[in-house]
Amino acid sequence: MTQLALVIDLNVCVGCQACVTSCKEWNTSGSAGPMVDQNPYGADPTGTFFNRVQTFEVGEFPNTETVHFPKSCLHCEDPPCVPVCPTGASYKRKEDGIVLVDYDKCIGCKYCSWACPYGARELDEQQQVMKKCTLCVDRIYDMTMDADDRKPSCVKACPTSARLFGDIHDPQSAVSIAIREGGGYALMPEWGTHPANHYLPRRKTRITIHEDELERADNPLKVDRQLPRPAMSEPTLDDVTTW
Amino acid sequence: MHPAFSVIFLTTLIGAAQGLFLALFTAQSYAAFKLLPQPDAHAFYGQGSLLALLLLVAGLVASFFHLGHPERAWRTATKWRTSWLSREVIVLPAFMGVVFLYGLAHWLDWHPVLMTLPGGLPVDPSAILGVAGTLLAFALFVCTAMIYACLKFLAEWHSPLTVVNYILLGGASGFTLAAAFAAATAPELVGFLAGWAAIITVLGLLSRGASLVRNARLKPKSTLQTAIGIKHPKIAQKTQGFMGGSFNTREFFHGQPVAVLRGVKWFFLLAVFPLPLLLLLSGMQGGIGLLVAAFVVQYAGLLAERWYFFAQANHPQNLYYQSIA
């Protein structure tokens, strides 16, 4: 069984919105029809997006951290939006686990959006059907593209490689290793939806240095206690001779 | 959630229609056992069924305004194995068909004795249609309510009380309507129907009150911490990624101040329960004006009740849309 998914590294995301615009650009040009905007140049612009980058501030000044948080459909392994669909327009593909909407069957009742705790689905105001991230299903299998290009367009666009794409059911895939070794986690695990997309946490690089590591215990000037114990600021033998 | 008037009208109109049909057949059953006088079948059962059917059609028409593609509505009957919405779409027309046939049987005086019960009670087609309609009416209540009650993310809805409320509030408005209708067509049944309307209204107050108490004590399961997966007590959203609105900000927020919510709650608590009760009890002797007023007040209250039902539900996706910039 294959389960394609994105792994998003919050440690690397800089919130540049490149994934947002490249997603919109690719998916609005596809055969499924445009992702239409209303009032794009007006005071209150709105439109359909599959992917957004949000920003959160964690902590209290001055100990704060800014976290940029890309958000799109998580392609749950147990998607709550699928069984509630009355027409079968929402479905999860057996072959690769992508959750898709058949725009020709969707009646625009919005019920699936109520059943998604993540708010991943949006009704297209012009086409009046439910839309969401497709993991660029029209890209990743396109054999006319170079193998390197057969990735979701958000992944291709990310300048910091914060987005990884692959099969999380293959234990040797880059995404599985990233989740396993980088502490990958799922959003709102309390609902049992088992999101396929995972997030990698913010990480700090720290070295622990103990007191005795600052002072050479085997310094020959000190070991036999023949000479007065030099002060910490004094040069050690290492500093004055090449032996 | 943003209350949609299409759904508010759908659920309240068909609820009243189901209650009205249940009232008609309850009266017929009592009359069959000689517990009530036999009313004018043409006027009471025939026209009463027509009234129920009109309410059902009005509800169905309202529901189409909720759809982006009403012309594809026929497709909704396909996923009845998993979707309560699909089940509702199947049960509603089935119920409409039975109400139509039930009314027709009475209208045409079609009462051939199909069989006789042990007590010597004759069974005619209207009795069989009435039993079928009763089962379908309850099935429809369950389907409609389960559309909301099955969504575990919406804790305010995810409770058996939702189903009980839909049954009792629909039943109360239907029996109140039946009492008002009987005042015009079958005065001998007014006391019986108004009495039951009052009883169901009191039961409805108990169950709706219980759900209000329950919802006031709910603690959200999802927090900003689980939403973005960062373990820190202080997290504040700085931007949701856009400055204009989106589907997420339109569909899941009612956008009204707390005072409006509280006002609507107290309005429906008055208009659905005590006011119709007073009017029902004072109209029990056949005061048609009072009984019609009881239904109108209760129905208006139910519109507010349904609005509040939607507005009160707090969707976990709202955690992601707390701040614009």
Coordinates of C-alpha atoms in Angstrom, one line a residue:
Chain A
M1 CA 0.0 0.0 0.0
T2 CA 1.2 3.4 -0.9
Q3 CA 0.3 6.6 1.0
L4 CA 1.7 9.7 -0.6
A5 CA 2.1 12.6 1.7
L6 CA 4.0 15.8 2.4
V7 CA 6.3 16.2 5.3
I8 CA 6.7 19.9 6.2
D9 CA 9.7 21.0 8.2
L10 CA 8.7 23.8 10.5
N11 CA 12.4 24.3 11.4
V12 CA 13.2 25.4 7.9
C13 CA 10.0 27.1 6.7
V14 CA 10.6 30.9 6.4
G15 CA 7.0 31.8 5.5
C16 CA 7.9 33.1 2.1
Q17 CA 4.5 32.0 0.6
A18 CA 6.2 30.6 -2.5
C19 CA 4.4 27.3 -2.1
V20 CA 1.1 29.2 -1.9
T21 CA 1.6 31.0 -5.1
S22 CA 3.1 28.1 -7.0
C23 CA 0.2 25.9 -5.9
K24 CA -2.3 28.4 -7.1
E25 CA -0.5 28.9 -10.4
W26 CA -0.3 25.2 -11.2
N27 CA -3.7 24.3 -10.1
T28 CA -5.6 27.2 -11.5
S29 CA -4.1 26.3 -15.0
G30 CA -5.2 22.7 -14.9
S31 CA -7.9 20.8 -16.7
A32 CA -10.1 20.8 -13.6
G33 CA -10.8 24.5 -14.1
P34 CA -9.6 27.7 -12.5
M35 CA -9.4 28.4 -8.8
V36 CA -11.3 31.6 -9.2
D37 CA -10.8 34.8 -7.2
Q38 CA -13.5 37.3 -6.4
N39 CA -12.6 41.0 -6.2
P40 CA -8.9 40.2 -6.7
Y41 CA -8.0 43.9 -6.8
G42 CA -10.8 45.2 -4.6
A43 CA -10.8 46.0 -0.9
D44 CA -11.9 42.5 0.1
P45 CA -10.2 40.0 -2.2
T46 CA -11.1 36.3 -1.7
G47 CA -10.6 33.1 -3.7
T48 CA -9.9 29.4 -3.7
F49 CA -6.6 28.2 -2.4
F50 CA -5.4 24.7 -1.7
N51 CA -2.5 25.8 0.5
R52 CA -1.9 28.6 2.9
V53 CA 1.0 29.7 5.1
Q54 CA 0.0 31.0 8.5
T55 CA 2.2 32.5 11.1
F56 CA 2.1 31.9 14.9
E57 CA 4.0 33.5 17.7
V58 CA 5.0 31.0 20.4
G59 CA 6.0 32.3 23.8
E60 CA 6.0 35.6 25.5
F61 CA 8.2 38.6 24.7
P62 CA 11.2 38.5 24.8
N63 CA 11.3 34.7 24.7
T64 CA 9.2 34.4 21.5
E65 CA 9.6 32.4 18.4
T66 CA 7.9 32.9 15.1
V67 CA 6.6 29.7 13.5
H68 CA 5.4 29.7 9.9
F69 CA 2.9 27.0 9.4
P70 CA 2.0 25.8 5.9
K71 CA -1.5 24.3 5.9
S72 CA -3.2 22.2 3.2
C73 CA -5.2 18.9 3.0
L74 CA -3.5 16.3 5.1
H75 CA -4.7 13.3 3.1
C76 CA -5.8 11.5 6.2
E77 CA -5.5 7.7 6.3
D78 CA -8.9 7.6 7.8
P79 CA -10.5 10.7 6.2
P80 CA -13.7 11.8 8.0
C81 CA -14.7 13.9 4.9
V82 CA -15.1 10.8 2.6
P83 CA -17.9 8.7 4.3
V84 CA -20.2 11.7 4.8
C85 CA -20.2 12.6 1.1
P86 CA -23.7 11.7 -0.2
T87 CA -22.7 11.3 -3.8
G88 CA -19.3 9.6 -3.6
A89 CA -17.6 12.7 -5.1
S90 CA -15.1 12.7 -2.2
Y91 CA -13.0 9.6 -2.3
K92 CA -9.6 8.2 -1.2
R93 CA -7.6 6.5 -3.9
K94 CA -6.6 3.0 -3.1
E95 CA -3.4 3.1 -5.1
D96 CA -1.7 6.0 -3.5
G97 CA -3.9 7.3 -0.7
I98 CA -4.7 10.7 -2.2
V99 CA -8.0 12.1 -1.1
L100 CA -9.7 13.7 -4.1
V101 CA -13.0 15.3 -5.2
D102 CA -14.7 14.4 -8.4
Y103 CA -15.8 17.8 -9.6
D104 CA -18.4 16.3 -11.9
K105 CA -20.2 14.5 -9.0
C106 CA -19.9 17.1 -6.3
I107 CA -23.2 18.9 -5.6
G108 CA -21.6 21.6 -3.4
C109 CA -23.5 20.7 -0.2
K110 CA -20.4 21.6 1.9
Y111 CA -21.1 18.7 4.2
C112 CA -17.5 17.3 3.8
S113 CA -16.1 20.7 4.9
W114 CA -18.0 20.4 8.1
A115 CA -16.6 16.9 8.6
C116 CA -13.0 18.0 8.3
P117 CA -11.5 19.3 11.6
Y118 CA -8.6 21.0 9.8
G119 CA -10.6 23.3 7.5
A120 CA -8.8 21.9 4.5
R121 CA -11.7 22.1 2.0
E122 CA -13.0 25.2 0.3
L123 CA -16.0 25.7 -1.9
D124 CA -15.1 27.3 -5.2
E125 CA -17.5 30.3 -5.5
Q126 CA -17.7 30.1 -9.3
Q127 CA -17.7 26.4 -9.9
Q128 CA -19.7 25.7 -6.8
V129 CA -17.9 22.5 -6.0
M130 CA -15.6 21.5 -3.1
K131 CA -11.9 21.9 -3.8
K132 CA -8.8 20.9 -1.9
C133 CA -5.2 19.9 -2.4
T134 CA -4.7 17.1 -4.9
L135 CA -1.0 16.6 -4.1
C136 CA -0.7 17.7 -7.8
V137 CA -2.1 14.4 -9.0
D138 CA -1.9 15.7 -12.5
R139 CA 1.8 16.4 -12.1
I140 CA 3.3 13.5 -10.1
Y141 CA 2.3 10.8 -12.7
D142 CA 3.0 12.9 -15.8
M143 CA 5.6 10.9 -17.7
T144 CA 6.3 13.7 -20.1
M145 CA 8.0 15.6 -17.3
D146 CA 11.5 14.9 -16.0
A147 CA 11.5 12.6 -13.0
D148 CA 12.7 15.4 -10.8
D149 CA 9.7 17.5 -11.8
R150 CA 7.1 14.8 -10.9
K151 CA 6.5 16.3 -7.5
P152 CA 3.8 18.6 -6.2
S153 CA 4.4 22.2 -7.3
C154 CA 4.7 23.5 -3.7
V155 CA 7.5 21.1 -3.1
K156 CA 9.3 22.2 -6.3
A157 CA 8.8 25.9 -5.3
C158 CA 10.1 25.7 -1.7
P159 CA 13.4 27.6 -1.6
T160 CA 14.5 26.1 1.7
S161 CA 13.4 22.5 1.0
A162 CA 11.0 22.6 3.9
R163 CA 8.6 20.4 2.0
L164 CA 9.4 16.7 1.4
F165 CA 7.2 14.5 -0.7
G166 CA 7.0 10.7 -0.8
D167 CA 5.4 7.5 0.3
I168 CA 5.1 7.3 4.1
H169 CA 4.3 3.6 4.0
D170 CA 7.7 2.8 2.5
P171 CA 10.0 2.7 5.6
Q172 CA 13.1 3.6 3.5
S173 CA 11.6 6.6 1.8
A174 CA 13.0 10.0 2.6
V175 CA 9.7 11.1 4.2
S176 CA 9.5 8.1 6.4
I177 CA 13.1 8.5 7.6
A178 CA 12.4 12.2 8.2
I179 CA 9.3 11.4 10.3
R180 CA 11.1 8.7 12.2
E181 CA 14.3 10.5 12.8
G182 CA 13.2 14.1 12.9
G183 CA 10.3 13.6 15.3
G184 CA 7.5 14.0 12.7
Y185 CA 4.1 14.5 14.2
A186 CA 0.4 14.7 13.0
L187 CA -2.0 17.6 13.6
M188 CA -4.9 17.1 16.0
P189 CA -4.1 13.5 16.8
E190 CA -7.1 13.5 19.2
W191 CA -9.6 12.9 16.4
G192 CA -8.1 9.7 15.1
T193 CA -8.0 10.8 11.5
H194 CA -4.4 9.7 11.0
P195 CA -3.2 12.5 8.7
A196 CA -0.7 11.3 6.1
N197 CA 1.0 14.7 6.1
H198 CA 3.4 15.2 8.9
Y199 CA 5.2 18.2 10.4
L200 CA 8.8 18.2 11.6
P201 CA 9.2 20.3 14.8
R202 CA 11.4 23.3 15.5
R203 CA 14.8 22.1 16.6
K204 CA 17.6 23.8 18.4
T205 CA 21.2 22.6 18.0
R206 CA 22.8 22.4 21.4
I207 CA 26.1 21.0 22.8
T208 CA 26.4 20.1 26.4
I209 CA 29.8 21.0 27.8
H210 CA 30.8 19.9 31.2
E211 CA 33.2 21.7 33.5
D212 CA 36.0 19.2 33.2
E213 CA 35.9 19.4 29.4
L214 CA 37.0 23.1 29.6
E215 CA 40.2 22.2 31.5
R216 CA 42.5 19.5 30.2
A217 CA 42.6 16.8 33.0
D218 CA 45.8 15.3 31.5
N219 CA 47.7 18.6 31.3
P220 CA 51.3 17.5 32.1
L221 CA 52.0 20.9 33.7
K222 CA 49.5 20.0 36.4
V223 CA 49.3 16.2 36.7
D224 CA 52.4 15.7 38.8
R225 CA 51.7 18.8 40.9
Q226 CA 55.4 19.8 40.5
L227 CA 54.5 23.2 39.2
P228 CA 51.9 25.5 40.7
R229 CA 48.5 25.0 39.3
P230 CA 48.2 27.5 36.5
A231 CA 45.1 29.7 36.4
M232 CA 42.4 28.8 34.0
S233 CA 43.3 31.8 31.8
E234 CA 46.9 30.7 31.5
P235 CA 48.0 28.9 28.3
T236 CA 48.2 25.1 28.5
L237 CA 51.0 23.1 27.0
D238 CA 48.8 22.6 23.9
D239 CA 48.9 26.3 23.3
V240 CA 52.6 26.9 23.6
T241 CA 54.1 23.9 22.0
T242 CA 53.5 21.6 19.0
W243 CA 54.9 18.7 21.1
Chain B
M1 CA -20.9 27.5 12.3
H2 CA -22.6 30.0 10.0
P3 CA -26.3 29.3 10.1
A4 CA -27.7 28.7 6.6
F5 CA -31.3 29.7 6.2
S6 CA -31.9 27.0 3.6
V7 CA -31.1 24.3 6.2
I8 CA -33.0 26.2 9.0
F9 CA -36.1 26.2 6.9
L10 CA -35.6 22.6 5.7
T11 CA -35.3 21.1 9.2
T12 CA -38.0 23.1 10.8
L13 CA -40.5 22.7 7.9
I14 CA -40.1 19.0 7.5
G15 CA -40.0 18.6 11.3
A16 CA -43.4 20.3 11.6
A17 CA -44.7 18.1 8.7
Q18 CA -43.5 14.9 10.3
G19 CA -45.1 15.9 13.6
L20 CA -48.3 16.8 11.8
F21 CA -48.5 13.4 10.1
L22 CA -47.7 11.7 13.4
A23 CA -50.6 13.7 15.0
L24 CA -53.0 12.7 12.2
F25 CA -52.2 9.0 12.5
T26 CA -52.2 9.1 16.3
A27 CA -55.8 10.6 16.1
Q28 CA -56.8 7.9 13.6
S29 CA -55.4 5.1 15.8
Y30 CA -57.2 6.4 18.8
A31 CA -60.4 6.8 16.8
A32 CA -60.0 3.2 15.4
F33 CA -59.9 1.9 19.0
K34 CA -63.0 4.1 19.8
L35 CA -61.0 6.2 22.2
L36 CA -61.8 9.4 20.2
P37 CA -64.8 10.3 18.1
Q38 CA -64.4 9.7 14.4
P39 CA -63.6 13.0 12.6
D40 CA -64.5 14.0 9.1
A41 CA -61.9 11.9 7.3
H42 CA -62.0 14.1 4.1
A43 CA -61.3 17.3 5.9
F44 CA -59.1 16.2 8.7
Y45 CA -56.9 13.3 7.4
G46 CA -57.2 14.3 3.7
Q47 CA -56.5 18.0 3.9
G48 CA -54.2 17.5 6.9
S49 CA -52.0 15.2 4.8
L50 CA -52.1 17.8 2.0
L51 CA -50.9 20.4 4.5
A52 CA -48.1 18.1 5.7
L53 CA -47.2 17.5 2.1
L54 CA -47.0 21.2 1.3
L55 CA -44.7 21.7 4.3
L56 CA -42.5 18.9 3.1
V57 CA -42.3 20.3 -0.4
A58 CA -41.5 23.7 1.0
G59 CA -38.7 22.2 3.0
L60 CA -37.4 20.3 0.0
V61 CA -37.4 23.5 -2.1
A62 CA -35.5 25.3 0.7
S63 CA -32.9 22.5 0.8
F64 CA -32.0 23.0 -2.8
F65 CA -30.8 26.5 -2.0
H66 CA -28.1 24.9 0.1
L67 CA -26.6 23.1 -2.9
G68 CA -24.1 24.5 -5.3
H69 CA -25.3 22.1 -8.0
P70 CA -29.0 21.3 -7.4
E71 CA -29.3 19.7 -10.8
R72 CA -27.0 16.9 -9.5
A73 CA -29.1 16.3 -6.4
W74 CA -30.2 12.9 -7.7
R75 CA -26.7 11.6 -7.1
T76 CA -27.1 12.1 -3.4
A77 CA -29.0 8.8 -3.1
T78 CA -26.0 6.7 -3.9
K79 CA -23.9 6.7 -0.7
W80 CA -26.6 5.6 1.8
R81 CA -24.3 3.0 3.2
T82 CA -22.0 5.6 4.8
S83 CA -23.7 9.0 4.7
W84 CA -26.7 10.2 6.8
L85 CA -27.2 13.0 4.3
S86 CA -27.7 10.4 1.6
R87 CA -30.1 8.4 3.8
E88 CA -32.1 11.6 4.5
V89 CA -32.4 12.2 0.8
I90 CA -33.8 8.7 0.3
V91 CA -36.2 8.8 3.3
L92 CA -37.6 12.2 2.6
P93 CA -39.2 11.5 -0.8
A94 CA -40.3 8.0 0.5
F95 CA -42.1 9.8 3.4
M96 CA -43.6 12.3 1.0
G97 CA -44.9 9.5 -1.2
V98 CA -46.5 7.7 1.8
V99 CA -48.1 10.9 3.1
F100 CA -49.5 11.5 -0.4
L101 CA -51.0 8.0 -0.6
Y102 CA -52.3 8.2 3.0
G103 CA -54.1 11.5 2.2
L104 CA -55.3 10.0 -1.1
A105 CA -56.8 6.9 0.6
H106 CA -58.8 9.2 3.0
W107 CA -59.7 11.6 0.3
L108 CA -61.1 8.9 -2.0
D109 CA -62.7 7.1 1.0
W110 CA -60.8 4.0 0.0
H111 CA -61.3 1.8 3.0
P112 CA -61.5 -1.8 1.9
V113 CA -60.9 -4.2 4.8
L114 CA -57.6 -5.9 4.1
M115 CA -57.6 -8.0 7.2
T116 CA -59.1 -8.1 10.7
L117 CA -57.1 -7.8 13.9
P118 CA -57.9 -10.4 16.7
G119 CA -60.1 -7.9 18.5
G120 CA -62.3 -7.6 15.4
L121 CA -60.7 -4.3 14.3
P122 CA -60.7 -3.9 10.5
V123 CA -57.4 -2.9 8.9
D124 CA -57.7 -0.7 5.8
P125 CA -55.0 0.7 3.5
S126 CA -54.9 4.0 5.4
A127 CA -53.9 2.1 8.6
I128 CA -51.1 0.3 6.8
L129 CA -49.9 3.5 5.1
G130 CA -50.2 5.3 8.5
V131 CA -47.9 2.7 10.1
A132 CA -45.4 3.0 7.2
G133 CA -45.6 6.8 7.4
T134 CA -45.0 6.7 11.2
L135 CA -41.9 4.6 10.7
L136 CA -40.6 6.8 7.9
A137 CA -41.3 10.0 9.9
F138 CA -39.2 8.7 12.8
A139 CA -36.5 7.4 10.3
L140 CA -36.5 10.9 8.8
F141 CA -36.1 12.6 12.2
V142 CA -33.2 10.2 13.0
C143 CA -31.5 10.8 9.5
T144 CA -31.8 14.6 9.8
A145 CA -30.5 14.7 13.3
M146 CA -27.7 12.2 12.7
I147 CA -26.4 14.4 9.9
Y148 CA -25.3 16.7 12.7
A149 CA -24.9 14.3 15.6
C150 CA -22.5 12.1 13.7
L151 CA -19.9 14.8 13.3
K152 CA -17.6 14.1 16.3
F153 CA -15.6 17.3 15.7
L154 CA -18.7 19.4 16.5
A155 CA -19.0 18.5 20.2
E156 CA -22.2 20.6 20.6
W157 CA -24.0 18.4 18.0
H158 CA -22.3 15.1 18.8
S159 CA -24.8 13.8 21.3
P160 CA -27.9 11.6 21.4
L161 CA -29.7 14.7 22.7
T162 CA -29.5 16.1 19.2
V163 CA -31.7 13.3 17.9
V164 CA -34.1 13.6 20.8
N165 CA -34.4 17.3 20.2
Y166 CA -35.2 17.0 16.6
I167 CA -37.9 14.4 17.3
L168 CA -39.5 16.3 20.2
L169 CA -39.3 19.8 18.7
G170 CA -40.5 18.6 15.3
G171 CA -43.2 16.6 17.1
A172 CA -44.2 19.6 19.3
S173 CA -44.6 22.0 16.3
G174 CA -46.5 19.3 14.3
F175 CA -49.0 18.5 17.1
T176 CA -49.5 22.2 17.7
L177 CA -50.2 22.7 14.0
A178 CA -52.5 19.6 14.1
A179 CA -54.4 21.2 17.0
A180 CA -54.9 24.5 15.2
F181 CA -55.9 22.6 12.0
A182 CA -58.4 20.4 14.0
A183 CA -60.0 23.6 15.4
A184 CA -61.0 24.3 11.8
T185 CA -61.8 20.8 10.5
A186 CA -62.4 18.5 13.5
P187 CA -63.2 20.4 16.7
E188 CA -63.9 17.2 18.6
L189 CA -60.1 16.4 18.5
V190 CA -58.8 19.8 19.5
G191 CA -58.5 19.0 23.2
F192 CA -56.7 15.7 22.5
L193 CA -54.2 17.2 20.1
A194 CA -53.6 20.3 22.0
G195 CA -53.0 18.2 25.2
W196 CA -50.4 16.1 23.4
A197 CA -48.8 19.2 21.8
A198 CA -48.4 20.6 25.3
I199 CA -46.9 17.4 26.7
I200 CA -44.4 17.1 23.8
T201 CA -43.5 20.8 24.2
V202 CA -42.7 20.2 27.9
L203 CA -40.6 17.1 27.0
G204 CA -38.9 19.2 24.3
L205 CA -38.1 21.9 26.9
L206 CA -36.5 19.2 29.1
S207 CA -34.3 17.7 26.3
R208 CA -33.4 21.1 24.7
G209 CA -32.6 22.4 28.2
A210 CA -30.4 19.4 28.9
S211 CA -28.5 20.0 25.7
L212 CA -28.0 23.7 26.5
V213 CA -26.6 22.7 29.9
R214 CA -24.4 20.0 28.3
N215 CA -23.1 22.4 25.7
A216 CA -22.3 25.1 28.3
R217 CA -20.0 22.7 30.1
L218 CA -18.2 21.4 27.0
K219 CA -14.4 21.7 27.0
P220 CA -12.9 21.8 23.5
K221 CA -10.9 18.7 22.7
S222 CA -8.7 20.5 20.2
T223 CA -6.5 23.4 21.2
L224 CA -4.1 25.7 19.3
Q225 CA -1.4 23.4 20.7
T226 CA -2.8 20.3 19.1
A227 CA -3.8 22.2 16.0
I228 CA -0.2 23.2 15.1
G229 CA 1.5 20.6 17.3
I230 CA 3.6 22.9 19.4
K231 CA 3.7 22.3 23.2
H232 CA 3.6 25.8 24.7
P233 CA 0.9 27.4 26.8
K234 CA 1.2 30.7 25.0
I235 CA 0.6 30.6 21.2
A236 CA -0.9 33.5 19.3
Q237 CA -1.7 33.6 15.7
K238 CA -0.1 36.5 13.8
T239 CA -1.6 35.9 10.4
Q240 CA -4.0 33.3 8.9
G241 CA -2.3 33.7 5.5
F242 CA -4.6 36.1 3.8
M243 CA -6.3 39.4 4.6
G244 CA -9.7 39.2 2.7
G245 CA -12.1 36.4 3.7
S246 CA -12.1 32.8 2.6
F247 CA -14.5 29.9 2.7
N248 CA -13.0 29.0 6.1
T249 CA -13.9 32.4 7.6
R250 CA -17.4 32.6 5.9
E251 CA -18.7 29.1 6.5
F252 CA -17.6 28.4 10.1
F253 CA -18.1 31.7 11.9
H254 CA -21.6 33.2 12.7
G255 CA -20.0 36.6 13.0
Q256 CA -22.5 37.8 15.6
P257 CA -21.7 39.4 18.9
V258 CA -22.3 37.4 22.1
A259 CA -25.3 39.6 22.9
V260 CA -27.1 38.5 19.8
L261 CA -26.5 34.9 20.6
R262 CA -27.8 35.3 24.1
G263 CA -30.8 37.2 22.8
V264 CA -31.7 34.5 20.3
K265 CA -31.3 31.9 23.0
W266 CA -33.8 33.6 25.3
F267 CA -36.1 34.4 22.5
F268 CA -36.4 30.7 21.5
L269 CA -36.6 29.5 25.0
L270 CA -39.7 31.7 25.4
A271 CA -41.2 31.3 22.0
V272 CA -40.8 27.5 21.6
F273 CA -41.9 26.5 25.1
P274 CA -43.8 28.7 27.6
L275 CA -45.7 31.0 25.1
P276 CA -47.1 28.1 23.0
L277 CA -47.9 26.2 26.1
L278 CA -50.0 29.1 27.4
L279 CA -51.7 29.5 24.1
L280 CA -52.3 25.8 23.7
L281 CA -53.8 25.5 27.2
S282 CA -56.0 28.5 26.7
G283 CA -57.0 27.4 23.2
M284 CA -57.9 23.8 24.3
Q285 CA -61.6 24.5 24.2
G286 CA -61.4 25.2 20.4
G287 CA -60.1 28.8 20.1
I288 CA -58.7 28.6 16.6
G289 CA -57.1 32.0 16.8
L290 CA -55.2 31.0 19.9
L291 CA -54.1 27.7 18.5
V292 CA -52.9 29.3 15.2
A293 CA -51.0 31.8 17.2
A294 CA -49.5 29.0 19.3
F295 CA -48.1 27.4 16.1
V296 CA -46.9 30.6 14.6
V297 CA -45.1 31.6 17.8
Q298 CA -43.6 28.2 18.2
Y299 CA -42.5 27.9 14.6
A300 CA -40.9 31.4 14.8
G301 CA -39.2 30.2 17.9
L302 CA -38.0 27.0 16.2
L303 CA -36.4 29.1 13.4
A304 CA -34.4 30.9 16.2
E305 CA -33.7 27.6 17.9
R306 CA -32.2 26.1 14.7
W307 CA -30.2 29.3 14.1
Y308 CA -28.8 29.0 17.6
F309 CA -28.1 25.3 17.1
F310 CA -25.9 26.2 14.2
A311 CA -24.3 29.3 15.6
Q312 CA -23.4 27.6 18.9
A313 CA -21.4 24.8 17.2
N314 CA -17.8 25.7 17.4
H315 CA -15.7 24.0 14.7
P316 CA -12.1 23.1 15.5
Q317 CA -11.0 24.5 12.2
N318 CA -11.7 28.0 13.7
L319 CA -8.5 27.6 15.7
Y320 CA -6.6 28.2 12.5
Y321 CA -8.5 31.4 11.7
Q322 CA -8.2 33.6 14.8
S323 CA -6.2 36.6 13.5
I324 CA -6.0 38.3 10.1
A325 CA -2.7 40.1 10.4

